Amino acid sequence: QVEVVESGGDLVQAGGSLRLSCTISGLTFGDHAMGWFRQAPGREREGLSCIDRRGHTAYEQSVKDRFTISRAYSKNTLYLRMDSLKPEDTAMYFCAADREITSNCLLSQSSYDYWGQGTQVTVSS
């Protein structure tokens, strides 16, 4: 059984930084594409960043220069480092993993099968 658990969300001032963590158990960590998504109230869930089994990464344009995805194999943990946070970054942040073993990762929700419950990030102005 695959389990995905996010943590690290918090209230932070604009311009600040946070690091989100996501532990994924029940699959061979590193063989599967993984990604970070967010959903703000009244808006659709959007893909932010992903990493494939080879370590190649992709970013949504609005976060490309501020967010960094990484992973620690020894801890089965995916990270999202977020810098220069803005009030518009306020949202629930989700981590996801692909059930299939593929070569690439995508920022599309439909590419992922396992999801966590989310962690709240609030950025005050």
PDB file of C-alpha atoms in Angstrom:
ATOM      1  CA  GLN A   1       0.000   0.000   0.000  1.00  0.00           C
ATOM      2  CA  VAL A   2       1.395   3.365  -1.042  1.00  0.00           C
ATOM      3  CA  GLU A   3       1.279   6.195   1.473  1.00  0.00           C
ATOM      4  CA  VAL A   4       2.039   9.847   0.736  1.00  0.00           C
ATOM      5  CA  VAL A   5       2.388  12.331   3.584  1.00  0.00           C
ATOM      6  CA  GLU A   6       3.223  16.018   3.214  1.00  0.00           C
ATOM      7  CA  SER A   7       4.534  18.323   5.922  1.00  0.00           C
ATOM      8  CA  GLY A   8       6.209  21.676   6.367  1.00  0.00           C
ATOM      9  CA  GLY A   9       3.407  24.055   5.536  1.00  0.00           C
ATOM     10  CA  ASP A  10       3.233  27.181   7.636  1.00  0.00           C
ATOM     11  CA  LEU A  11       2.344  30.853   7.833  1.00  0.00           C
ATOM     12  CA  VAL A  12       5.174  32.961   6.456  1.00  0.00           C
ATOM     13  CA  GLN A  13       5.665  36.583   5.504  1.00  0.00           C
ATOM     14  CA  ALA A  14       6.044  37.661   1.900  1.00  0.00           C
ATOM     15  CA  GLY A  15       9.646  37.290   0.790  1.00  0.00           C
ATOM     16  CA  GLY A  16      10.234  34.392   3.150  1.00  0.00           C
ATOM     17  CA  SER A  17      11.094  30.771   2.506  1.00  0.00           C
ATOM     18  CA  LEU A  18       9.724  27.342   3.348  1.00  0.00           C
ATOM     19  CA  ARG A  19      10.724  23.770   2.651  1.00  0.00           C
ATOM     20  CA  LEU A  20       7.958  21.253   2.189  1.00  0.00           C
ATOM     21  CA  SER A  21       8.603  17.567   2.714  1.00  0.00           C
ATOM     22  CA  CYS A  22       6.781  14.529   1.387  1.00  0.00           C
ATOM     23  CA  THR A  23       7.468  11.005   2.541  1.00  0.00           C
ATOM     24  CA  ILE A  24       6.378   8.265   0.154  1.00  0.00           C
ATOM     25  CA  SER A  25       6.272   4.640   1.220  1.00  0.00           C
ATOM     26  CA  GLY A  26       5.084   1.475  -0.487  1.00  0.00           C
ATOM     27  CA  LEU A  27       6.930   1.874  -3.763  1.00  0.00           C
ATOM     28  CA  THR A  28      10.544   1.879  -4.907  1.00  0.00           C
ATOM     29  CA  PHE A  29      11.477   5.473  -4.318  1.00  0.00           C
ATOM     30  CA  GLY A  30      13.283   6.935  -7.305  1.00  0.00           C
ATOM     31  CA  ASP A  31      11.746   4.622  -9.884  1.00  0.00           C
ATOM     32  CA  HIS A  32       8.632   6.737 -10.162  1.00  0.00           C
ATOM     33  CA  ALA A  33       7.961  10.283 -11.255  1.00  0.00           C
ATOM     34  CA  MET A  34       6.902  12.552  -8.402  1.00  0.00           C
ATOM     35  CA  GLY A  35       5.485  16.005  -8.326  1.00  0.00           C
ATOM     36  CA  TRP A  36       4.221  18.946  -6.332  1.00  0.00           C
ATOM     37  CA  PHE A  37       0.875  20.602  -6.919  1.00  0.00           C
ATOM     38  CA  ARG A  38      -1.134  23.316  -5.209  1.00  0.00           C
ATOM     39  CA  GLN A  39      -4.719  24.410  -4.998  1.00  0.00           C
ATOM     40  CA  ALA A  40      -5.945  27.782  -3.810  1.00  0.00           C
ATOM     41  CA  PRO A  41      -9.561  28.336  -2.766  1.00  0.00           C
ATOM     42  CA  GLY A  42     -11.818  28.642  -5.786  1.00  0.00           C
ATOM     43  CA  ARG A  43      -9.080  27.642  -8.198  1.00  0.00           C
ATOM     44  CA  GLU A  44      -8.101  24.468  -9.960  1.00  0.00           C
ATOM     45  CA  ARG A  45      -5.198  22.372  -8.785  1.00  0.00           C
ATOM     46  CA  GLU A  46      -2.040  23.312 -10.663  1.00  0.00           C
ATOM     47  CA  GLY A  47       1.222  21.492 -11.216  1.00  0.00           C
ATOM     48  CA  LEU A  48       4.313  23.237  -9.872  1.00  0.00           C
ATOM     49  CA  SER A  49       7.237  20.913 -10.296  1.00  0.00           C
ATOM     50  CA  CYS A  50       8.118  17.292 -10.936  1.00  0.00           C
ATOM     51  CA  ILE A  51      11.133  15.013 -11.008  1.00  0.00           C
ATOM     52  CA  ASP A  52      11.545  11.845 -13.039  1.00  0.00           C
ATOM     53  CA  ARG A  53      13.432   8.657 -12.296  1.00  0.00           C
ATOM     54  CA  ARG A  54      16.583  10.035 -13.903  1.00  0.00           C
ATOM     55  CA  GLY A  55      16.499  13.153 -11.769  1.00  0.00           C
ATOM     56  CA  HIS A  56      15.362  15.478 -14.527  1.00  0.00           C
ATOM     57  CA  THR A  57      13.085  18.229 -13.288  1.00  0.00           C
ATOM     58  CA  ALA A  58      10.359  20.446 -14.676  1.00  0.00           C
ATOM     59  CA  TYR A  59       8.776  23.617 -13.319  1.00  0.00           C
ATOM     60  CA  GLU A  60       5.714  25.709 -13.949  1.00  0.00           C
ATOM     61  CA  GLN A  61       6.789  29.066 -15.301  1.00  0.00           C
ATOM     62  CA  SER A  62       5.583  31.194 -12.380  1.00  0.00           C
ATOM     63  CA  VAL A  63       7.679  29.296  -9.839  1.00  0.00           C
ATOM     64  CA  LYS A  64      10.633  28.280 -11.969  1.00  0.00           C
ATOM     65  CA  ASP A  65      13.104  30.767 -10.470  1.00  0.00           C
ATOM     66  CA  ARG A  66      11.817  30.526  -6.894  1.00  0.00           C
ATOM     67  CA  PHE A  67      11.028  26.858  -6.177  1.00  0.00           C
ATOM     68  CA  THR A  68      13.394  23.881  -6.194  1.00  0.00           C
ATOM     69  CA  ILE A  69      12.394  20.226  -6.159  1.00  0.00           C
ATOM     70  CA  SER A  70      14.730  17.587  -4.765  1.00  0.00           C
ATOM     71  CA  ARG A  71      14.636  14.183  -3.136  1.00  0.00           C
ATOM     72  CA  ALA A  72      16.526  12.157  -0.554  1.00  0.00           C
ATOM     73  CA  TYR A  73      16.610   8.475  -1.435  1.00  0.00           C
ATOM     74  CA  SER A  74      17.779   7.404   1.994  1.00  0.00           C
ATOM     75  CA  LYS A  75      14.724   9.025   3.562  1.00  0.00           C
ATOM     76  CA  ASN A  76      12.170   8.236   0.834  1.00  0.00           C
ATOM     77  CA  THR A  77      11.422  11.948   0.924  1.00  0.00           C
ATOM     78  CA  LEU A  78      10.600  14.505  -1.737  1.00  0.00           C
ATOM     79  CA  TYR A  79      11.202  18.185  -1.021  1.00  0.00           C
ATOM     80  CA  LEU A  80      10.046  21.509  -2.378  1.00  0.00           C
ATOM     81  CA  ARG A  81      12.158  24.472  -1.397  1.00  0.00           C
ATOM     82  CA  MET A  82      10.213  27.709  -1.854  1.00  0.00           C
ATOM     83  CA  ASP A  83      11.951  31.089  -1.807  1.00  0.00           C
ATOM     84  CA  SER A  84      10.742  34.660  -2.307  1.00  0.00           C
ATOM     85  CA  LEU A  85       7.238  33.641  -1.378  1.00  0.00           C
ATOM     86  CA  LYS A  86       4.352  35.844  -2.451  1.00  0.00           C
ATOM     87  CA  PRO A  87       0.805  36.168  -1.106  1.00  0.00           C
ATOM     88  CA  GLU A  88      -0.426  34.514  -4.305  1.00  0.00           C
ATOM     89  CA  ASP A  89       1.502  31.385  -3.331  1.00  0.00           C
ATOM     90  CA  THR A  90      -1.038  30.826  -0.557  1.00  0.00           C
ATOM     91  CA  ALA A  91      -2.625  27.436  -1.175  1.00  0.00           C
ATOM     92  CA  MET A  92      -2.847  23.835  -0.090  1.00  0.00           C
ATOM     93  CA  TYR A  93       0.213  22.025  -1.407  1.00  0.00           C
ATOM     94  CA  PHE A  94       0.083  18.399  -2.475  1.00  0.00           C
ATOM     95  CA  CYS A  95       2.654  15.777  -3.305  1.00  0.00           C
ATOM     96  CA  ALA A  96       1.953  12.984  -5.787  1.00  0.00           C
ATOM     97  CA  ALA A  97       3.599   9.894  -7.258  1.00  0.00           C
ATOM     98  CA  ASP A  98       3.084   8.049 -10.518  1.00  0.00           C
ATOM     99  CA  ARG A  99       2.197   4.364 -10.261  1.00  0.00           C
ATOM    100  CA  GLU A 100       3.962   3.576 -13.524  1.00  0.00           C
ATOM    101  CA  ILE A 101       7.702   3.529 -14.083  1.00  0.00           C
ATOM    102  CA  THR A 102       8.231   6.041 -16.858  1.00  0.00           C
ATOM    103  CA  SER A 103      11.157   8.025 -18.194  1.00  0.00           C
ATOM    104  CA  ASN A 104       9.663  11.476 -17.893  1.00  0.00           C
ATOM    105  CA  CYS A 105       7.521  13.513 -15.543  1.00  0.00           C
ATOM    106  CA  LEU A 106       4.618  15.778 -16.359  1.00  0.00           C
ATOM    107  CA  LEU A 107       2.872  18.607 -14.536  1.00  0.00           C
ATOM    108  CA  SER A 108      -0.532  17.135 -15.243  1.00  0.00           C
ATOM    109  CA  GLN A 109      -2.673  15.784 -12.416  1.00  0.00           C
ATOM    110  CA  SER A 110      -3.754  12.853 -14.534  1.00  0.00           C
ATOM    111  CA  SER A 111      -0.174  11.569 -14.620  1.00  0.00           C
ATOM    112  CA  TYR A 112      -0.203  10.767 -10.918  1.00  0.00           C
ATOM    113  CA  ASP A 113      -1.963   8.036  -9.016  1.00  0.00           C
ATOM    114  CA  TYR A 114      -1.004   8.486  -5.389  1.00  0.00           C
ATOM    115  CA  TRP A 115      -1.721  11.700  -3.511  1.00  0.00           C
ATOM    116  CA  GLY A 116      -1.229  13.038  -0.019  1.00  0.00           C
ATOM    117  CA  GLN A 117      -3.698  15.026   2.040  1.00  0.00           C
ATOM    118  CA  GLY A 118      -1.833  18.282   1.551  1.00  0.00           C
ATOM    119  CA  THR A 119      -0.096  20.857   3.723  1.00  0.00           C
ATOM    120  CA  GLN A 120      -1.251  24.465   4.001  1.00  0.00           C
ATOM    121  CA  VAL A 121       1.017  27.342   3.028  1.00  0.00           C
ATOM    122  CA  THR A 122      -0.122  30.843   3.858  1.00  0.00           C
ATOM    123  CA  VAL A 123       1.900  33.882   2.817  1.00  0.00           C
ATOM    124  CA  SER A 124       1.019  37.166   4.484  1.00  0.00           C
ATOM    125  CA  SER A 125       1.656  40.517   2.860  1.00  0.00           C
TER     126      SER A 125
END
